[in-house]
Amino acid sequence: MQTTLRSPIFRAIFVLVIDISLMVLMTPILSLVLWLNSDITGRFMIVVSLLTIPIHFVYTYLFDRMLLRQGRSLYERNFRLRAIHALLLEAIMLPVIVPIAMHMLDAGFAKAVFLSLFMAVLMGAYNLFMNKAFDSQEEVGIDAHFQR
Protein backbone atom coordinates (compact mmCIF):
# COMPACT_ATOMS: atom_id res chain seq x y z
CA MET A 1 0.00 0.00 0.00
CA GLN A 2 1.21 3.51 -0.85
CA THR A 3 2.00 5.33 2.41
CA THR A 4 3.54 8.50 0.97
CA LEU A 5 2.21 11.15 -1.36
CA ARG A 6 2.82 10.84 -5.06
CA SER A 7 5.80 12.82 -6.31
CA PRO A 8 5.11 16.34 -7.60
CA ILE A 9 6.46 15.33 -11.03
CA PHE A 10 4.11 12.34 -11.27
CA ARG A 11 1.20 14.48 -10.11
CA ALA A 12 2.06 17.17 -12.70
CA ILE A 13 2.24 14.59 -15.48
CA PHE A 14 -1.06 13.11 -14.29
CA VAL A 15 -2.83 16.49 -14.33
CA LEU A 16 -1.32 17.65 -17.62
CA VAL A 17 -2.16 14.42 -19.45
CA ILE A 18 -5.75 14.50 -18.25
CA ASP A 19 -6.38 18.21 -18.81
CA ILE A 20 -4.63 18.50 -22.18
CA SER A 21 -6.33 15.37 -23.53
CA LEU A 22 -9.66 16.69 -22.26
CA MET A 23 -9.04 19.96 -24.06
CA VAL A 24 -8.37 18.10 -27.31
CA LEU A 25 -11.40 15.82 -26.87
CA MET A 26 -13.87 18.46 -25.72
CA THR A 27 -13.13 21.03 -28.45
CA PRO A 28 -14.83 19.12 -31.31
CA ILE A 29 -17.61 17.87 -29.01
CA LEU A 30 -18.46 21.42 -27.96
CA SER A 31 -18.27 22.59 -31.57
CA LEU A 32 -20.88 19.99 -32.54
CA VAL A 33 -23.13 20.59 -29.54
CA LEU A 34 -23.02 24.38 -29.74
CA TRP A 35 -22.82 24.69 -33.52
CA LEU A 36 -19.75 26.88 -33.14
CA ASN A 37 -16.48 27.00 -35.02
CA SER A 38 -13.75 24.87 -33.42
CA ASP A 39 -11.55 27.99 -33.24
CA ILE A 40 -14.00 29.45 -30.73
CA THR A 41 -14.44 26.26 -28.71
CA GLY A 42 -10.70 25.60 -28.91
CA ARG A 43 -9.87 28.99 -27.41
CA PHE A 44 -12.54 28.41 -24.78
CA MET A 45 -11.04 25.04 -23.85
CA ILE A 46 -7.52 26.49 -23.71
CA VAL A 47 -8.65 29.15 -21.23
CA VAL A 48 -10.60 26.57 -19.21
CA SER A 49 -7.55 24.29 -19.13
CA LEU A 50 -5.17 27.05 -18.10
CA LEU A 51 -7.43 27.87 -15.15
CA THR A 52 -8.29 24.32 -14.15
CA ILE A 53 -4.82 22.74 -14.33
CA PRO A 54 -3.59 24.38 -11.11
CA ILE A 55 -6.93 23.72 -9.41
CA HIS A 56 -6.77 20.06 -10.45
CA PHE A 57 -3.15 19.77 -9.23
CA VAL A 58 -3.96 21.19 -5.77
CA TYR A 59 -7.24 19.26 -5.50
CA THR A 60 -5.53 15.94 -6.26
CA TYR A 61 -2.78 16.70 -3.74
CA LEU A 62 -5.30 17.54 -1.00
CA PHE A 63 -7.48 14.51 -1.81
CA ASP A 64 -4.45 12.21 -1.61
CA ARG A 65 -3.39 13.77 1.72
CA MET A 66 -6.88 13.15 3.09
CA LEU A 67 -6.76 9.51 2.00
CA LEU A 68 -3.37 8.97 3.63
CA ARG A 69 -4.53 10.60 6.87
CA GLN A 70 -7.44 8.14 6.91
CA GLY A 71 -5.02 5.25 6.39
CA ARG A 72 -6.32 4.51 2.89
CA SER A 73 -4.34 3.54 -0.17
CA LEU A 74 -3.86 6.10 -2.93
CA TYR A 75 -4.21 3.41 -5.58
CA GLU A 76 -6.65 0.83 -4.31
CA ARG A 77 -9.82 2.90 -4.54
CA ASN A 78 -13.26 1.44 -5.06
CA PHE A 79 -15.65 2.81 -7.68
CA ARG A 80 -17.58 4.84 -5.11
CA LEU A 81 -14.48 6.69 -3.92
CA ARG A 82 -13.35 7.30 -7.50
CA ALA A 83 -16.81 8.66 -8.35
CA ILE A 84 -16.75 10.97 -5.30
CA HIS A 85 -13.29 12.19 -6.33
CA ALA A 86 -14.49 12.97 -9.88
CA LEU A 87 -17.77 14.58 -8.77
CA LEU A 88 -16.09 16.85 -6.23
CA LEU A 89 -13.53 17.97 -8.78
CA GLU A 90 -16.24 18.82 -11.30
CA ALA A 91 -18.27 20.64 -8.64
CA ILE A 92 -15.22 22.79 -7.90
CA MET A 93 -14.76 23.50 -11.62
CA LEU A 94 -18.36 24.62 -12.27
CA PRO A 95 -18.00 28.14 -10.79
CA VAL A 96 -14.83 28.55 -12.84
CA ILE A 97 -16.33 27.42 -16.15
CA VAL A 98 -19.71 29.21 -16.02
CA PRO A 99 -18.40 32.80 -16.21
CA ILE A 100 -15.85 31.84 -18.87
CA ALA A 101 -18.61 30.27 -20.97
CA MET A 102 -20.79 33.33 -20.51
CA HIS A 103 -18.02 35.64 -21.67
CA MET A 104 -16.20 33.66 -24.37
CA LEU A 105 -19.18 31.84 -25.88
CA ASP A 106 -21.56 34.76 -25.49
CA ALA A 107 -23.92 32.50 -23.56
CA GLY A 108 -26.57 33.54 -21.09
CA PHE A 109 -26.36 32.29 -17.52
CA ALA A 110 -28.77 29.37 -18.04
CA LYS A 111 -26.99 28.22 -21.20
CA ALA A 112 -23.59 28.53 -19.51
CA VAL A 113 -24.78 26.48 -16.52
CA PHE A 114 -26.26 23.82 -18.80
CA LEU A 115 -23.06 23.72 -20.85
CA SER A 116 -20.95 23.48 -17.69
CA LEU A 117 -23.08 20.62 -16.39
CA PHE A 118 -22.81 18.85 -19.75
CA MET A 119 -19.03 19.28 -19.63
CA ALA A 120 -18.93 18.13 -16.00
CA VAL A 121 -20.65 14.86 -16.90
CA LEU A 122 -18.26 14.11 -19.77
CA MET A 123 -15.16 15.33 -17.97
CA GLY A 124 -16.13 13.57 -14.74
CA ALA A 125 -16.51 10.26 -16.57
CA TYR A 126 -13.18 10.83 -18.31
CA ASN A 127 -11.50 11.70 -15.00
CA LEU A 128 -12.91 8.54 -13.43
CA PHE A 129 -11.42 6.44 -16.23
CA MET A 130 -8.06 8.25 -16.24
CA ASN A 131 -7.68 8.07 -12.46
CA LYS A 132 -8.04 4.29 -12.67
CA ALA A 133 -5.49 4.18 -15.48
CA PHE A 134 -2.95 6.27 -13.55
CA ASP A 135 -3.57 4.37 -10.32
CA SER A 136 -2.73 1.13 -12.12
CA GLN A 137 0.73 2.58 -12.79
CA GLU A 138 1.62 1.91 -9.15
CA GLU A 139 1.76 -1.77 -10.02
CA VAL A 140 4.61 -1.16 -12.46
CA GLY A 141 6.35 1.40 -10.23
CA ILE A 142 6.06 4.45 -12.48
CA ASP A 143 5.59 6.83 -9.53
CA ALA A 144 8.59 5.31 -7.74
CA HIS A 145 10.71 6.21 -10.77
CA PHE A 146 9.95 9.91 -10.20
CA GLN A 147 10.74 9.66 -6.47
CA ARG A 148 14.46 9.15 -7.13
Coordinates of C-alpha atoms in Angstrom, one line a residue:
M1 CA 0.0 0.0 0.0
Q2 CA 1.2 3.5 -0.9
T3 CA 2.0 5.3 2.4
T4 CA 3.5 8.5 1.0
L5 CA 2.2 11.1 -1.4
R6 CA 2.8 10.8 -5.1
S7 CA 5.8 12.8 -6.3
P8 CA 5.1 16.3 -7.6
I9 CA 6.5 15.3 -11.0
F10 CA 4.1 12.3 -11.3
R11 CA 1.2 14.5 -10.1
A12 CA 2.1 17.2 -12.7
I13 CA 2.2 14.6 -15.5
F14 CA -1.1 13.1 -14.3
V15 CA -2.8 16.5 -14.3
L16 CA -1.3 17.6 -17.6
V17 CA -2.2 14.4 -19.5
I18 CA -5.8 14.5 -18.2
D19 CA -6.4 18.2 -18.8
I20 CA -4.6 18.5 -22.2
S21 CA -6.3 15.4 -23.5
L22 CA -9.7 16.7 -22.3
M23 CA -9.0 20.0 -24.1
V24 CA -8.4 18.1 -27.3
L25 CA -11.4 15.8 -26.9
M26 CA -13.9 18.5 -25.7
T27 CA -13.1 21.0 -28.5
P28 CA -14.8 19.1 -31.3
I29 CA -17.6 17.9 -29.0
L30 CA -18.5 21.4 -28.0
S31 CA -18.3 22.6 -31.6
L32 CA -20.9 20.0 -32.5
V33 CA -23.1 20.6 -29.5
L34 CA -23.0 24.4 -29.7
W35 CA -22.8 24.7 -33.5
L36 CA -19.8 26.9 -33.1
N37 CA -16.5 27.0 -35.0
S38 CA -13.8 24.9 -33.4
D39 CA -11.6 28.0 -33.2
I40 CA -14.0 29.4 -30.7
T41 CA -14.4 26.3 -28.7
G42 CA -10.7 25.6 -28.9
R43 CA -9.9 29.0 -27.4
F44 CA -12.5 28.4 -24.8
M45 CA -11.0 25.0 -23.8
I46 CA -7.5 26.5 -23.7
V47 CA -8.6 29.2 -21.2
V48 CA -10.6 26.6 -19.2
S49 CA -7.6 24.3 -19.1
L50 CA -5.2 27.1 -18.1
L51 CA -7.4 27.9 -15.1
T52 CA -8.3 24.3 -14.2
I53 CA -4.8 22.7 -14.3
P54 CA -3.6 24.4 -11.1
I55 CA -6.9 23.7 -9.4
H56 CA -6.8 20.1 -10.4
F57 CA -3.2 19.8 -9.2
V58 CA -4.0 21.2 -5.8
Y59 CA -7.2 19.3 -5.5
T60 CA -5.5 15.9 -6.3
Y61 CA -2.8 16.7 -3.7
L62 CA -5.3 17.5 -1.0
F63 CA -7.5 14.5 -1.8
D64 CA -4.4 12.2 -1.6
R65 CA -3.4 13.8 1.7
M66 CA -6.9 13.2 3.1
L67 CA -6.8 9.5 2.0
L68 CA -3.4 9.0 3.6
R69 CA -4.5 10.6 6.9
Q70 CA -7.4 8.1 6.9
G71 CA -5.0 5.2 6.4
R72 CA -6.3 4.5 2.9
S73 CA -4.3 3.5 -0.2
L74 CA -3.9 6.1 -2.9
Y75 CA -4.2 3.4 -5.6
E76 CA -6.7 0.8 -4.3
R77 CA -9.8 2.9 -4.5
N78 CA -13.3 1.4 -5.1
F79 CA -15.6 2.8 -7.7
R80 CA -17.6 4.8 -5.1
L81 CA -14.5 6.7 -3.9
R82 CA -13.4 7.3 -7.5
A83 CA -16.8 8.7 -8.3
I84 CA -16.8 11.0 -5.3
H85 CA -13.3 12.2 -6.3
A86 CA -14.5 13.0 -9.9
L87 CA -17.8 14.6 -8.8
L88 CA -16.1 16.8 -6.2
L89 CA -13.5 18.0 -8.8
E90 CA -16.2 18.8 -11.3
A91 CA -18.3 20.6 -8.6
I92 CA -15.2 22.8 -7.9
M93 CA -14.8 23.5 -11.6
L94 CA -18.4 24.6 -12.3
P95 CA -18.0 28.1 -10.8
V96 CA -14.8 28.6 -12.8
I97 CA -16.3 27.4 -16.2
V98 CA -19.7 29.2 -16.0
P99 CA -18.4 32.8 -16.2
I100 CA -15.9 31.8 -18.9
A101 CA -18.6 30.3 -21.0
M102 CA -20.8 33.3 -20.5
H103 CA -18.0 35.6 -21.7
M104 CA -16.2 33.7 -24.4
L105 CA -19.2 31.8 -25.9
D106 CA -21.6 34.8 -25.5
A107 CA -23.9 32.5 -23.6
G108 CA -26.6 33.5 -21.1
F109 CA -26.4 32.3 -17.5
A110 CA -28.8 29.4 -18.0
K111 CA -27.0 28.2 -21.2
A112 CA -23.6 28.5 -19.5
V113 CA -24.8 26.5 -16.5
F114 CA -26.3 23.8 -18.8
L115 CA -23.1 23.7 -20.9
S116 CA -20.9 23.5 -17.7
L117 CA -23.1 20.6 -16.4
F118 CA -22.8 18.9 -19.8
M119 CA -19.0 19.3 -19.6
A120 CA -18.9 18.1 -16.0
V121 CA -20.7 14.9 -16.9
L122 CA -18.3 14.1 -19.8
M123 CA -15.2 15.3 -18.0
G124 CA -16.1 13.6 -14.7
A125 CA -16.5 10.3 -16.6
Y126 CA -13.2 10.8 -18.3
N127 CA -11.5 11.7 -15.0
L128 CA -12.9 8.5 -13.4
F129 CA -11.4 6.4 -16.2
M130 CA -8.1 8.3 -16.2
N131 CA -7.7 8.1 -12.5
K132 CA -8.0 4.3 -12.7
A133 CA -5.5 4.2 -15.5
F134 CA -3.0 6.3 -13.6
D135 CA -3.6 4.4 -10.3
S136 CA -2.7 1.1 -12.1
Q137 CA 0.7 2.6 -12.8
E138 CA 1.6 1.9 -9.2
E139 CA 1.8 -1.8 -10.0
V140 CA 4.6 -1.2 -12.5
G141 CA 6.3 1.4 -10.2
I142 CA 6.1 4.5 -12.5
D143 CA 5.6 6.8 -9.5
A144 CA 8.6 5.3 -7.7
H145 CA 10.7 6.2 -10.8
F146 CA 9.9 9.9 -10.2
Q147 CA 10.7 9.7 -6.5
R148 CA 14.5 9.1 -7.1

